[in-house]
Structure formats: C-alpha cells, structure tokens
mmCIF file of C-alpha atoms and ligand atoms in Angstrom:
data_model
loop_
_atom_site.group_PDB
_atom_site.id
_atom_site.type_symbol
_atom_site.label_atom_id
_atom_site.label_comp_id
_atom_site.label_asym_id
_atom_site.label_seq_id
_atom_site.Cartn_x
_atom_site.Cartn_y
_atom_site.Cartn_z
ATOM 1 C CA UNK U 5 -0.281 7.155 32.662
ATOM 2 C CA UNK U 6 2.824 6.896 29.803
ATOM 3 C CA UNK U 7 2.306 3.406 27.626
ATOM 4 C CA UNK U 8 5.103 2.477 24.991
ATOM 5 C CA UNK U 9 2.842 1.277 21.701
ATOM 6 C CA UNK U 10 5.018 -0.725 19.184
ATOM 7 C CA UNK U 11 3.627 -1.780 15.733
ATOM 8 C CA UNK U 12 5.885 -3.616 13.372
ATOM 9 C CA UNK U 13 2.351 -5.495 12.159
ATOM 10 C CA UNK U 14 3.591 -4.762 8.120
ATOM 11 C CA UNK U 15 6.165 -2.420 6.605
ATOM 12 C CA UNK U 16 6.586 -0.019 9.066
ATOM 13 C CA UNK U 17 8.646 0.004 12.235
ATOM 14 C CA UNK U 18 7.152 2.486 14.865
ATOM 15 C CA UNK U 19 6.848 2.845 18.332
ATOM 16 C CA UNK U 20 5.335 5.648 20.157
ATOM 17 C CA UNK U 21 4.762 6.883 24.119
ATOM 18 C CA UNK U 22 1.065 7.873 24.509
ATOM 19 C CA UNK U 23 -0.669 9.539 27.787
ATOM 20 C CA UNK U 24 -3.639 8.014 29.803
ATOM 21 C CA UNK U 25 -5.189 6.462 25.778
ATOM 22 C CA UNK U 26 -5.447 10.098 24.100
ATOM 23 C CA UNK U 27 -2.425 11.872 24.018
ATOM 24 C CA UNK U 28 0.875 11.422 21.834
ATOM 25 C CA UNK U 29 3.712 12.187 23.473
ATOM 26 C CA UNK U 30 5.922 10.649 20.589
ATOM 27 C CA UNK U 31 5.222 8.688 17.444
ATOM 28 C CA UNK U 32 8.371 7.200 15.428
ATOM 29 C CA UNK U 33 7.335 5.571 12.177
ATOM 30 C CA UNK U 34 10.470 4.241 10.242
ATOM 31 C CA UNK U 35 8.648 3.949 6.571
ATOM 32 C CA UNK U 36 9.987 0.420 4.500
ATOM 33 C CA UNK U 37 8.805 2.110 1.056
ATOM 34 C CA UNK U 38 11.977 2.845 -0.481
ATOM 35 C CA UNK U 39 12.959 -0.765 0.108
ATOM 36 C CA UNK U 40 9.506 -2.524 -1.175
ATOM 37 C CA UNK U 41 8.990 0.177 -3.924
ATOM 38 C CA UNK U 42 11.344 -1.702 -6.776
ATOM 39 C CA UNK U 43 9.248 -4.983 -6.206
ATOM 40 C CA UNK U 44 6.048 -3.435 -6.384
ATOM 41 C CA UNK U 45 4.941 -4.998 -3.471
ATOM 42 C CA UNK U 46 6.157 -5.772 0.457
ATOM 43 C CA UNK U 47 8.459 -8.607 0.470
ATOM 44 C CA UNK U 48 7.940 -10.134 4.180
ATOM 45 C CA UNK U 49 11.436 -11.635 4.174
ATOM 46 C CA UNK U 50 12.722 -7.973 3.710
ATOM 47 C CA UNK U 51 10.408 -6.204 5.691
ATOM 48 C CA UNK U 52 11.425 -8.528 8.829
ATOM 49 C CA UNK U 53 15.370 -7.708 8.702
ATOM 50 C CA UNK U 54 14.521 -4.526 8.251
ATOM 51 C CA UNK U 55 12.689 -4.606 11.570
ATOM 52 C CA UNK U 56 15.602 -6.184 13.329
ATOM 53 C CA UNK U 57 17.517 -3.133 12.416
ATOM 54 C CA UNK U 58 15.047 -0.507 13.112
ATOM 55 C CA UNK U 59 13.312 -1.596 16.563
ATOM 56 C CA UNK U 60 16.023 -0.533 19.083
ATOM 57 C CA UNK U 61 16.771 2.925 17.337
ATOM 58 C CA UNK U 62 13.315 3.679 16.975
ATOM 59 C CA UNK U 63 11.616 2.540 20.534
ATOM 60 C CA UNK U 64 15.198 4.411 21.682
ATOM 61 C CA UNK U 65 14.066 8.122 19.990
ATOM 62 C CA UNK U 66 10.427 7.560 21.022
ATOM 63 C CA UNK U 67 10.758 7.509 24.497
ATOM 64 C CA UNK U 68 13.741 10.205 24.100
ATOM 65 C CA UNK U 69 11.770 12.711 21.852
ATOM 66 C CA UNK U 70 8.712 11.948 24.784
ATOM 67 C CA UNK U 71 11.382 12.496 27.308
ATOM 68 C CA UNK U 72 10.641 9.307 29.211
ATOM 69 C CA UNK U 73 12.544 6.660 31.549
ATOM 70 C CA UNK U 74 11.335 2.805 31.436
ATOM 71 C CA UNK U 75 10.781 3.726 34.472
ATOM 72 C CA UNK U 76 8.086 6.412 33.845
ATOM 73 C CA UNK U 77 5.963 3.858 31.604
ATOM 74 C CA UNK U 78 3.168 1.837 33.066
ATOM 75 C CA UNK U 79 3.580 -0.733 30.360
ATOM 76 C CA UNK U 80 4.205 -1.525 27.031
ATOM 77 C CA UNK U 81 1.478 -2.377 24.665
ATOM 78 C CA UNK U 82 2.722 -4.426 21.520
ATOM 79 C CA UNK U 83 0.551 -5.479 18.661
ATOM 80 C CA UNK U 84 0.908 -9.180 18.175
ATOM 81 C CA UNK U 85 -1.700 -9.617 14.728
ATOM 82 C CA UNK U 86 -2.757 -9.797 12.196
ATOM 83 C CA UNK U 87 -0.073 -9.090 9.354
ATOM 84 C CA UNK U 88 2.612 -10.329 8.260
ATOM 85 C CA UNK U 89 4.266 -13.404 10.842
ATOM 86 C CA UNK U 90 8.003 -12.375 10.526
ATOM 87 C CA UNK U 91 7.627 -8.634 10.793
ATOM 88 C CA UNK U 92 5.414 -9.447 14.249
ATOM 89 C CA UNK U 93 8.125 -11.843 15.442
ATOM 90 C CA UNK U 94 10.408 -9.173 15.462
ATOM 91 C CA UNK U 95 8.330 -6.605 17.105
ATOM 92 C CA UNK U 96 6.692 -9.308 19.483
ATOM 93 C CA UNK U 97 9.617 -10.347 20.671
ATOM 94 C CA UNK U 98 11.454 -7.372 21.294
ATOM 95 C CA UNK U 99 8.608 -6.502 23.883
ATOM 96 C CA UNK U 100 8.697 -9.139 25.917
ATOM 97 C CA UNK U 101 12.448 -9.271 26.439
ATOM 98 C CA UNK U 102 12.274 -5.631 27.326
ATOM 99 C CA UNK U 103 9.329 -5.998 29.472
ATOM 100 C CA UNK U 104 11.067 -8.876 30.928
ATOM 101 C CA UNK U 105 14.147 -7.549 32.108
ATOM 102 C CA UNK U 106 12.844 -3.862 32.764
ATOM 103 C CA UNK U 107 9.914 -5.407 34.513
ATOM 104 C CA UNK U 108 7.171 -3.524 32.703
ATOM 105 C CA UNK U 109 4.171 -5.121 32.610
ATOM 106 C CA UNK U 110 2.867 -6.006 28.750
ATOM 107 C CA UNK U 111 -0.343 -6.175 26.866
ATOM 108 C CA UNK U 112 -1.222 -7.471 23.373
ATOM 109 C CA UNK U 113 -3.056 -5.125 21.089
ATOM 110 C CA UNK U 114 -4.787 -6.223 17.455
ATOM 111 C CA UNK U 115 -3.857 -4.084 15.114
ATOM 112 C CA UNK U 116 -7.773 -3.853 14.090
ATOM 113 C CA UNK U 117 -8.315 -2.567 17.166
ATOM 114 C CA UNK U 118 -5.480 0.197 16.924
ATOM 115 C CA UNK U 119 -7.028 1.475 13.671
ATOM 116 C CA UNK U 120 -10.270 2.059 15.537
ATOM 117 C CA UNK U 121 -8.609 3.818 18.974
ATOM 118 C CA UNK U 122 -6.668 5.638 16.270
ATOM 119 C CA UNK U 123 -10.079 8.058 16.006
ATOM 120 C CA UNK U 124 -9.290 8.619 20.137
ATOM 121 C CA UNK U 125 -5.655 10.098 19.765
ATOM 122 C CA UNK U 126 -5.399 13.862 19.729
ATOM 123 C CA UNK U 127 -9.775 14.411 19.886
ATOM 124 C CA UNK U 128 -12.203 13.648 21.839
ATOM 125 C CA UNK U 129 -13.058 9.761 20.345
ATOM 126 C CA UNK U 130 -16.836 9.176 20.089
ATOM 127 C CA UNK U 131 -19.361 8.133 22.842
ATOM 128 C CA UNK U 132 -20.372 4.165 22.816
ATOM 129 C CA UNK U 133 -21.764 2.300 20.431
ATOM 130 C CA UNK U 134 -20.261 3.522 17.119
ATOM 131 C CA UNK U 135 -19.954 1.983 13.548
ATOM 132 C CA UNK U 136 -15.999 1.973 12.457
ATOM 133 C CA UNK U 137 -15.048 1.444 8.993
ATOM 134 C CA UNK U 138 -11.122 -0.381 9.285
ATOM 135 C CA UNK U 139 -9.802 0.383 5.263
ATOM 136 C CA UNK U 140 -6.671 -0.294 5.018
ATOM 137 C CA UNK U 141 -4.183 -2.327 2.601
ATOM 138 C CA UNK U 142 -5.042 -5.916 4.588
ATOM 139 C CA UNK U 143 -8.426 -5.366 5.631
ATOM 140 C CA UNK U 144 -11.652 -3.947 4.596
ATOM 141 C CA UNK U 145 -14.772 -4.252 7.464
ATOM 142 C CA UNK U 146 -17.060 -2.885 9.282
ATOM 143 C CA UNK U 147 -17.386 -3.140 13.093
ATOM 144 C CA UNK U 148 -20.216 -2.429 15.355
ATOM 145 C CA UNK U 149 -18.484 -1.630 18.391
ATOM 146 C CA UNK U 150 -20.496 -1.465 21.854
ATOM 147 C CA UNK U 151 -17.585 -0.978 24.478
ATOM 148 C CA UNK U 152 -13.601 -1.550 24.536
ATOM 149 C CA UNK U 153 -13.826 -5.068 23.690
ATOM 150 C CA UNK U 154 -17.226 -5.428 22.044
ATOM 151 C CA UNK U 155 -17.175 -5.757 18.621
ATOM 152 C CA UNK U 156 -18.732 -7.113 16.247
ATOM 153 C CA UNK U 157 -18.008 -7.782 12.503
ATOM 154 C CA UNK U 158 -20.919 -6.751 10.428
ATOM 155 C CA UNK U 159 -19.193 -7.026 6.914
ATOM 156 C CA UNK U 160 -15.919 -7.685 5.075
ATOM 157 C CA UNK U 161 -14.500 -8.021 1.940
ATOM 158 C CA UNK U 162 -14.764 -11.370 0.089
ATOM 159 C CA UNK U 163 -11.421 -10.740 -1.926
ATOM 160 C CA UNK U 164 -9.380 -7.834 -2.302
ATOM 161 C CA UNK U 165 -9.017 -5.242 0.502
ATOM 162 C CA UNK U 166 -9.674 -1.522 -0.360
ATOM 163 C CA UNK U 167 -6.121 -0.277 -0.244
ATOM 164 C CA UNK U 168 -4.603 -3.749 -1.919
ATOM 165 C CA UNK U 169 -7.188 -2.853 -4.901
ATOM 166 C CA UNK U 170 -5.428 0.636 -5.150
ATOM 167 C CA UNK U 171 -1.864 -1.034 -4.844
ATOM 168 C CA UNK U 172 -2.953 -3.391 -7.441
ATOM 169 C CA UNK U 173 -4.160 -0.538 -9.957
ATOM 170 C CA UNK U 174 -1.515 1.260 -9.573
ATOM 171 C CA UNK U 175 0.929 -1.404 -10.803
ATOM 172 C CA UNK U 176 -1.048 -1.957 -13.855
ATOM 173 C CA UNK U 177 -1.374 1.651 -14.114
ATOM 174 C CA UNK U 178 2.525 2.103 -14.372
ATOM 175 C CA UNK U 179 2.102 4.436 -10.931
ATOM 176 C CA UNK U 180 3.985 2.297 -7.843
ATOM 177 C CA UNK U 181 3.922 1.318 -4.543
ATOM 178 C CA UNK U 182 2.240 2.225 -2.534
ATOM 179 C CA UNK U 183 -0.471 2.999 -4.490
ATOM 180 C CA UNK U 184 -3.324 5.196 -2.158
ATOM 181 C CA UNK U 185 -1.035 8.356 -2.511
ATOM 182 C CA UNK U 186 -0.981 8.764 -6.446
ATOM 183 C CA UNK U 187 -3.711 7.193 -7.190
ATOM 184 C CA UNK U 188 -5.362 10.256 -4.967
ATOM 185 C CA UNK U 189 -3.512 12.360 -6.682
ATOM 186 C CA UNK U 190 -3.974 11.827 -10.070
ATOM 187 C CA UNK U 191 -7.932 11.220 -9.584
ATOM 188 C CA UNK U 192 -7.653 14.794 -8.315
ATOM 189 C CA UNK U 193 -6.428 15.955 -12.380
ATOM 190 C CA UNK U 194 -9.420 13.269 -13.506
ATOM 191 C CA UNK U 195 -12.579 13.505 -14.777
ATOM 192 C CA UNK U 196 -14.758 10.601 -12.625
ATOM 193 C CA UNK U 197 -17.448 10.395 -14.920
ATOM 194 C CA UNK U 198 -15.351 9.635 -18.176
ATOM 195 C CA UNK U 199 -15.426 6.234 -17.711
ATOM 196 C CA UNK U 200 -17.785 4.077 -15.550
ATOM 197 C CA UNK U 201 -16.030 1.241 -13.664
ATOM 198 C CA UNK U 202 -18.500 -1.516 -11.831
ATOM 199 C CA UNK U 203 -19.513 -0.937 -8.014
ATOM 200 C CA UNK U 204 -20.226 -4.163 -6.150
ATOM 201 C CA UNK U 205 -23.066 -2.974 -3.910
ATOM 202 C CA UNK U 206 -23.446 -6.664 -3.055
ATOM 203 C CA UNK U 207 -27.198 -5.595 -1.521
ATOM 204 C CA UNK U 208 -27.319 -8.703 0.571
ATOM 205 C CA UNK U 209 -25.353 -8.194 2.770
ATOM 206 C CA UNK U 210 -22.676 -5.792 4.590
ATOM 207 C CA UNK U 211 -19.737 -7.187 2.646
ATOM 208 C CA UNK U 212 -17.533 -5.532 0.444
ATOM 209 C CA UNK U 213 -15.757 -6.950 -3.197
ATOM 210 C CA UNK U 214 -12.999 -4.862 -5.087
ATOM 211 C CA UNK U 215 -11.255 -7.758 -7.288
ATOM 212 C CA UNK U 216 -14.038 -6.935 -10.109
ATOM 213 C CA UNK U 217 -13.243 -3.419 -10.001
ATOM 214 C CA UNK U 218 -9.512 -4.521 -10.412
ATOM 215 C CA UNK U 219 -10.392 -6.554 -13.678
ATOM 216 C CA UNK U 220 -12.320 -3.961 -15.248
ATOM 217 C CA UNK U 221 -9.692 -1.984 -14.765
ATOM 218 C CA UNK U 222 -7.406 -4.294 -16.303
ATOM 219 C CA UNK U 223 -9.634 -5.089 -18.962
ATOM 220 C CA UNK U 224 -9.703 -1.292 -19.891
ATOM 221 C CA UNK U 225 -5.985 -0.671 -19.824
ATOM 222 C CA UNK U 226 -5.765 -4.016 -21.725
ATOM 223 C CA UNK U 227 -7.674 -2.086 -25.092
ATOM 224 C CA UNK U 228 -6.700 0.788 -23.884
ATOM 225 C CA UNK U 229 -3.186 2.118 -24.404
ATOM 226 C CA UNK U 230 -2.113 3.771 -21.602
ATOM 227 C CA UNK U 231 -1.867 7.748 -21.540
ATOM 228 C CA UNK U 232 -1.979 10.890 -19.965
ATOM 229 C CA UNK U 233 -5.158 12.840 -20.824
ATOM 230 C CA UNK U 234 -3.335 15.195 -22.779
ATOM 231 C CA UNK U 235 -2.309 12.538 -24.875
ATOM 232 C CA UNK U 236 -5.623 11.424 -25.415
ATOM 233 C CA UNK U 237 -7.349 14.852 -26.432
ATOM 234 C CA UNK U 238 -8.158 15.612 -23.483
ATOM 235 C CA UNK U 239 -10.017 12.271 -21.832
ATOM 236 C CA UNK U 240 -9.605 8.665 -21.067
ATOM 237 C CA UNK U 241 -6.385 9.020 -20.226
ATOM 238 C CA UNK U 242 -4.541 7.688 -16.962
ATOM 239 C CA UNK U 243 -5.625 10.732 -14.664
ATOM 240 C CA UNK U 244 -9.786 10.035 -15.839
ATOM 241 C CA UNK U 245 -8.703 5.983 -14.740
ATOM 242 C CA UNK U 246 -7.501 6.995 -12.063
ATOM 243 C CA UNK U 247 -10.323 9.316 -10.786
ATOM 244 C CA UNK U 248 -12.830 6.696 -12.476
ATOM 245 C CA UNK U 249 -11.394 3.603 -10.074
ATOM 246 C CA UNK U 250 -11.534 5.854 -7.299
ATOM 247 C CA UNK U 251 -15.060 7.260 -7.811
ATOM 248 C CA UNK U 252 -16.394 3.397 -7.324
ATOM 249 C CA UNK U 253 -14.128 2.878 -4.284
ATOM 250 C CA UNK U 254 -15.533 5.515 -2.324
ATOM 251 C CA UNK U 255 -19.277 5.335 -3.933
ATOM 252 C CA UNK U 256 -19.573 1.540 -2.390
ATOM 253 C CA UNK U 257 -17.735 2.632 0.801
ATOM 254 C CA UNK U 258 -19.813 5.403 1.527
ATOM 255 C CA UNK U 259 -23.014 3.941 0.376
ATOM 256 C CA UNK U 260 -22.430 0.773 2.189
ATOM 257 C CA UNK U 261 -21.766 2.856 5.218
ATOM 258 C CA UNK U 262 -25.230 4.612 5.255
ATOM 259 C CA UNK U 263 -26.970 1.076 5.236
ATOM 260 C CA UNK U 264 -25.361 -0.015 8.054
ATOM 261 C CA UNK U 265 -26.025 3.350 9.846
ATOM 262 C CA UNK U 266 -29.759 2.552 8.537
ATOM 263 C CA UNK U 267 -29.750 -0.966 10.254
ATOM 264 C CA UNK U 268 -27.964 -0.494 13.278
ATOM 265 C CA UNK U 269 -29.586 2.689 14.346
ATOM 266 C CA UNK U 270 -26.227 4.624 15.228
ATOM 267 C CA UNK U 271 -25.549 7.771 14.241
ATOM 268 C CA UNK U 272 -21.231 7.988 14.811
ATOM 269 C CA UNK U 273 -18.898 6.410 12.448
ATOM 270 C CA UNK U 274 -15.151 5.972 12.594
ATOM 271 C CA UNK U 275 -13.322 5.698 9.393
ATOM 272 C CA UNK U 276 -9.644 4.391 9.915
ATOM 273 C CA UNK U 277 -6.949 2.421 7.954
ATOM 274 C CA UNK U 278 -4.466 3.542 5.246
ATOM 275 C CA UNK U 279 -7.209 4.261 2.752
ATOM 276 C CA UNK U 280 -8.799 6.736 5.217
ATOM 277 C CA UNK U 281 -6.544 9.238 4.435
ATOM 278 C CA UNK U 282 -7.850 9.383 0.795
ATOM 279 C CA UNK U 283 -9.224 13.422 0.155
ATOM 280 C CA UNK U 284 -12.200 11.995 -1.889
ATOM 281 C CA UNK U 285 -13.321 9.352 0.496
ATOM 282 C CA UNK U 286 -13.013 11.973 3.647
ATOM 283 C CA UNK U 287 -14.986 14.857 1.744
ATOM 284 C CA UNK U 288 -17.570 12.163 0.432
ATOM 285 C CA UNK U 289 -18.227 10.631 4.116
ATOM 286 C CA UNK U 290 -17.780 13.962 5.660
ATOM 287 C CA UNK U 291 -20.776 15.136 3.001
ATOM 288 C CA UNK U 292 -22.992 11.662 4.017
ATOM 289 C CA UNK U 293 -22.520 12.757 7.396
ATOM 290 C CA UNK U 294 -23.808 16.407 7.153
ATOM 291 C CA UNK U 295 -26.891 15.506 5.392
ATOM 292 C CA UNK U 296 -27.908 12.424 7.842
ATOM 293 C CA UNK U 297 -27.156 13.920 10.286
ATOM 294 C CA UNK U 298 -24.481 11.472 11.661
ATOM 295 C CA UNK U 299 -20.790 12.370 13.518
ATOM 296 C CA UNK U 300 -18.622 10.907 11.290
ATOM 297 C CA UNK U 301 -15.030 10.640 13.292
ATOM 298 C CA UNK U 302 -11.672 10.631 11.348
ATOM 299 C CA UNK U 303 -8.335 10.295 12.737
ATOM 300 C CA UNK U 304 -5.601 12.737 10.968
ATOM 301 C CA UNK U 305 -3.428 12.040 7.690
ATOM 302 C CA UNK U 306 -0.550 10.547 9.918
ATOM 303 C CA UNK U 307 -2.873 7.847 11.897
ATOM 304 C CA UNK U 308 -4.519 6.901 9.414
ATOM 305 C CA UNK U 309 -1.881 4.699 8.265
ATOM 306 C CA UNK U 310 0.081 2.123 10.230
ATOM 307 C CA UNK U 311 1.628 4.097 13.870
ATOM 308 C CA UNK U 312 2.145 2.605 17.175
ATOM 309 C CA UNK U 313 0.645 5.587 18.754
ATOM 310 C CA UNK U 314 -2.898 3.712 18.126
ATOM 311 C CA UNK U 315 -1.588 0.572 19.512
ATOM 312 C CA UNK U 316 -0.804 2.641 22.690
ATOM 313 C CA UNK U 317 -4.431 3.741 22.655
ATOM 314 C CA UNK U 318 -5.607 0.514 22.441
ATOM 315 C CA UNK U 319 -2.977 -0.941 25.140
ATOM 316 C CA UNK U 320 -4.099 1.834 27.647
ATOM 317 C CA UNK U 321 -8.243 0.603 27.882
ATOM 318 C CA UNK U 322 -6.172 -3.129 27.915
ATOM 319 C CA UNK U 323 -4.068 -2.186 30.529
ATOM 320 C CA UNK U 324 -7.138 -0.327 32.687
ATOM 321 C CA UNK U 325 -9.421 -3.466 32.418
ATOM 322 C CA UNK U 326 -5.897 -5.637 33.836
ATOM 323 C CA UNK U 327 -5.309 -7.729 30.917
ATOM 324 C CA UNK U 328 -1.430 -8.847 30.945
ATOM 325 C CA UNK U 329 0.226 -10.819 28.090
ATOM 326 C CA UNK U 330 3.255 -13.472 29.622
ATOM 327 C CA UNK U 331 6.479 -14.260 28.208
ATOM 328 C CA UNK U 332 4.269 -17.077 26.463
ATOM 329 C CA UNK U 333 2.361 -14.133 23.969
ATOM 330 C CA UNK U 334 2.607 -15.218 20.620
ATOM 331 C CA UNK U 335 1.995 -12.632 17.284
ATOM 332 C CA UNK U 336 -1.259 -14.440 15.496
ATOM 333 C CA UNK U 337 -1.475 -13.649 11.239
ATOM 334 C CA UNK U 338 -4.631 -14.247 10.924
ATOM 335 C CA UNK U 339 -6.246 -12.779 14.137
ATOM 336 C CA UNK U 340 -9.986 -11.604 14.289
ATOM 337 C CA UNK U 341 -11.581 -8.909 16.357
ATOM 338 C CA UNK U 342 -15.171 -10.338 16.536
HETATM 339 O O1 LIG X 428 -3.367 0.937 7.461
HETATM 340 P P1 LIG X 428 -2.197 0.818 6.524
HETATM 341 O O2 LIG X 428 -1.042 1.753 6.736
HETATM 342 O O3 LIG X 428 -1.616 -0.637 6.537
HETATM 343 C C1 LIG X 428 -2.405 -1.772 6.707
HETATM 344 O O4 LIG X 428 -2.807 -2.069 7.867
HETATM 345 O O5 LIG X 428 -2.730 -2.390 5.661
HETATM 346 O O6 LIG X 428 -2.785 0.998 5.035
HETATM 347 C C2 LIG X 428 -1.947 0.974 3.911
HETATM 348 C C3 LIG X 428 -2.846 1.118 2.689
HETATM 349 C C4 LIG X 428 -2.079 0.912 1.370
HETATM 350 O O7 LIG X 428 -2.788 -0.014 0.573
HETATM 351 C C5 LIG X 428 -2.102 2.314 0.742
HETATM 352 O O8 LIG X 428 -2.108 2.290 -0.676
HETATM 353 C C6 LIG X 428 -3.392 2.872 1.304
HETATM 354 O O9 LIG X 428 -3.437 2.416 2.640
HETATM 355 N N1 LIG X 428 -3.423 4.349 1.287
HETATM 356 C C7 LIG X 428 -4.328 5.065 0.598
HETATM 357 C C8 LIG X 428 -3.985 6.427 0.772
HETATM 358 N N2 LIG X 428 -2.894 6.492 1.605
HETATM 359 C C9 LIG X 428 -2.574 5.206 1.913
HETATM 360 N N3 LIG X 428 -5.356 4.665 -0.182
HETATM 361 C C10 LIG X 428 -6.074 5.631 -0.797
HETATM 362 N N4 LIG X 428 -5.799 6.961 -0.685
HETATM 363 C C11 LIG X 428 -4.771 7.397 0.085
HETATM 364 N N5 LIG X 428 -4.522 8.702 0.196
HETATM 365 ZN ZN1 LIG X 429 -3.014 -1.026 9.438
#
C-alpha cells in the first residue's frame, strides 16, 4: 500500500511516498534555512510563500523519484497541526484539492504523531506500549503510548522547548540558525565540566523547563566576553559554553526519561524530534538504555527532523483503522495528541 505524506507543519516543504507504514520509497525535504538564517529565526510570513512555491515541485519529484502514478497511491496523508497556521494552509490545502480532483481518499496526521511513527520507518518500530520522547524546536513531551491512537501526555515543558533553547543560545552565542547543528558541534571541541549551568529536574512532576538554562546562559555571556577557548587559555571559552549548555540538556532529558521508565513500568523508549539527532543526547540515552536494560528506539539523522515520510507512517495506521478527512479538514496550531 503507497501513501503520499506531506508536511509543510514549519520551515520545511516535504512530501514523501511510503509503503504499507515502514518503508520510504521517496522523501523530498526542500530546507527554508538559507531564507530564515539572516533573521535568526523562522519568519511565518516567509516560510508560507515559500511553501506556495515549493509544494507542486516537490510532491511532483516524490512520487517521480518513487516511480508512482496518483493512481498507484491509496491516499494521501497530510499533516494539518500543530505549527505554524500559514505554512499548514498551504500544505493543507494543496491536499485536499489534489485529493479532490484525483479522487484519493485523505487523512489528517499530527505532526506529534509523525515524530513518534518516525521510529517505524526503515526498522522494525517497537512492540506496544512504549514511552516516546517528541524533542524538537516546538515541543518538548513525553508520551505514554498504548496503541495507534492511545496516548497519553505524561510531561511537557512549561516554557521553552528543547531545540528553541538551543536556537536561542546560539543567537546569543553569535552561532545561527538553526542552532542544534553547531551547538553539537562545538560542545564536541568543549570541556562539559568547565562551567556548571542549572538543570531543572523539576522532581514533581514529568515536566520539563529550559528558559532558566537560557538565562544562565545569558547571564554568563553577559560577564563573560565571548571567546574561543584558545582565546581564553585554554577554557571558558565558547566551545566549553557550548558543551556546558548541552551537558544540562541531555542530563535532564535522560534523567527525566529513566523516571518515567521507573513509573510506568516500560522498558522501550522512542526518542524523536529535531533535537534527537544530537550525538551527545543519542550516546547518553543509548548508555541509560544498556545499563537498565531498556530498548531505547531512535529514528536516523534524516527523520529526526521535520520529513513527510513520518507523516506517511502515521497516515498508513489512519488510513487502516478508516479514518477519512473531507474537503471541510482544517490545519489546527495548537493541536494536542492526548
Ligand atoms: O523536529 P524539527 O525538525 O522541527 C520541529 O518540529 O520543531 O526540530 C527542529 C529543532 C531545531 O530547534 C534544531 O535546532 C534542533 O531541532 N536540532 C538539534 C540538532 N539538529 C536539529 N538540536 C540539537 N542537536 C542537533 N544535532
Ligand atoms: Zn517536528
């Protein structure tokens, strides 16, 4: 079974054809970066004409790099929220006039959901119920998820999502947008334990907080000039920052992810979302999950960030359990999973 995903939730235009849930056929991502990169930041206005342009030639050389007719496809699954309202117009309603006059039948996929179908594309996805960990640049929560369909929100952040905290340093740090990539990067030339930034462990609860770390940060740089180590003799320069921020990042993820392990009683975690494809955070939970013994399941570099190949995934358990979205589907911002 061949379904069309489309994903234009953000900055990044991509539409992929995906067999029977698990296997990518195609996956077009048109990237927005060098257009946002000068502001620092995605502009929504920008990112939505920029969709306009994009969604024809990129839906056009996924189903011709998958080799595929409208005709072949069993439907078209289209994520309608959350993210940004204009860039989901555009992608929203380029599915349903295609499904309309190709007569392809259409489902509605949330783009939380994607990132956690992402860990089924190209492996074997884990066995029901499993933890999932959604980090990303909008969102930063943890799921309990019984069955397609079941989940349940166990914690999220209060303020600032994971990745928006990196995006966020970086600017202060002088390093762009987006900020995961460098910021990985540089922590990798870093000494972690040259400076000591706060971790909110928030122990009552499942919930996450970053905008502290973000101030301390800022607060640092602030008396601080900012250089690179070699400027500094050696330490406290932007690389030891860099690696310092990062080190309580993936200390509360991690940590946060064993006590929900502890209180649920499951032993398989999915870790999706942008920030998934940081090398610290995937050694660190790949480590947790050696010694406790728990199947930690992460999808590759490439779906870990924003792809339509997930919404496919997604669309195909949709489109087996007969949901249908109308001409009437509308793309929601704000749009929970729970
Ligand atoms: O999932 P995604 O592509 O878009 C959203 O749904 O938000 O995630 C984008 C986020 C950005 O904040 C970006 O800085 C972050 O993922 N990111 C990373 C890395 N690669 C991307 N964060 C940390 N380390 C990385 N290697
Ligand atoms: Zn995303």
């Amino acid at each position: 079974m061949l379904i069309l995903g489309i994903d234009t939730s953000c900055d990044d235009t991509s539409a992929s054809v995906v067999e029977d849930g698990t296997v990518i056929i195609s996956n077009i991502i048109s990237s927005q970066t060098e257009i946002h990169k000068k502001y620092g930041g995605i502009v929504p206005e920008l990112a939505s004409r920029r969709h306009i342009e994009m969604i024809w030639p990129v839906v056009d050389e996924a189903l011709k790099t998958a080799g595929a007719a409208f005709t072949d496809l069993s439907c078209l699954a289209v994520c309608n929220g959350p993210g940004l309202i204009g860039s989901l117009l555009v992608g929203c309603s380029f599915a349903k006039a295609l499904c309309y006059s190709k007569e392809i039948p259409l489902v509605a996929v949330n783009h939380l959901e994607g990132h956690i179908f992402s860990s089924f594309l190209d492996n074997p996805g884990p066995a029901f119920p499993f933890l999932a960990l959604i980090v990303s640049g909008g969102h930063t929560s943890l799921y309990r998820v019984d069955a397609f369909g079941q989940y349940k929100e166990l914690g999220r952040t209060r303020d600032d999502a994971a990745g928006e905290a990196y995006d966020k340093v970086s600017k202060l740090l002088g390093l762009g947008y987006p900020g995961g990539p460098v910021i990985d990067r540089l922590a990798g030339e870093g000494n972690p334990g040259e400076i000591v930034f706060p971790r909110a462990y928030l122990p009552e609860s499942l919930d996450f907080s970053f905008s502290g770390l973000k101030t301390a940060v800022l607060n640092f740089v602030k008396s601080n000039p900012l250089r690179p180590n070699r400027e500094k003799g050696g330490k406290g320069g932007v690389e030891d920052i860099a690696a310092a921020f990062q080190a309580s990042v993936v200390d509360v993820l991690v940590r946060k992810t064993e006590w929900t392990i502890k209180k649920e009683g499951i032993r398989r975690v999915v870790l999706s979302g942008g920030v998934a494809a940081n090398s610290a955070l995937r050694k660190r939970m790949k480590e947790m999950g050696d010694k406790r013994e728990v199947e930690i399941y992460m999808p590759s570099l490439s779906l870990c960030t924003d792809n339509a190949a997930m919404i496919a995934a997604a669309g195909y358990h949709h489109f087996k359990s007969g949901h249908r979205a109308g001409n009437g589907l509308n793309p929601v911002a704000y749009l929970p999973l729970s």
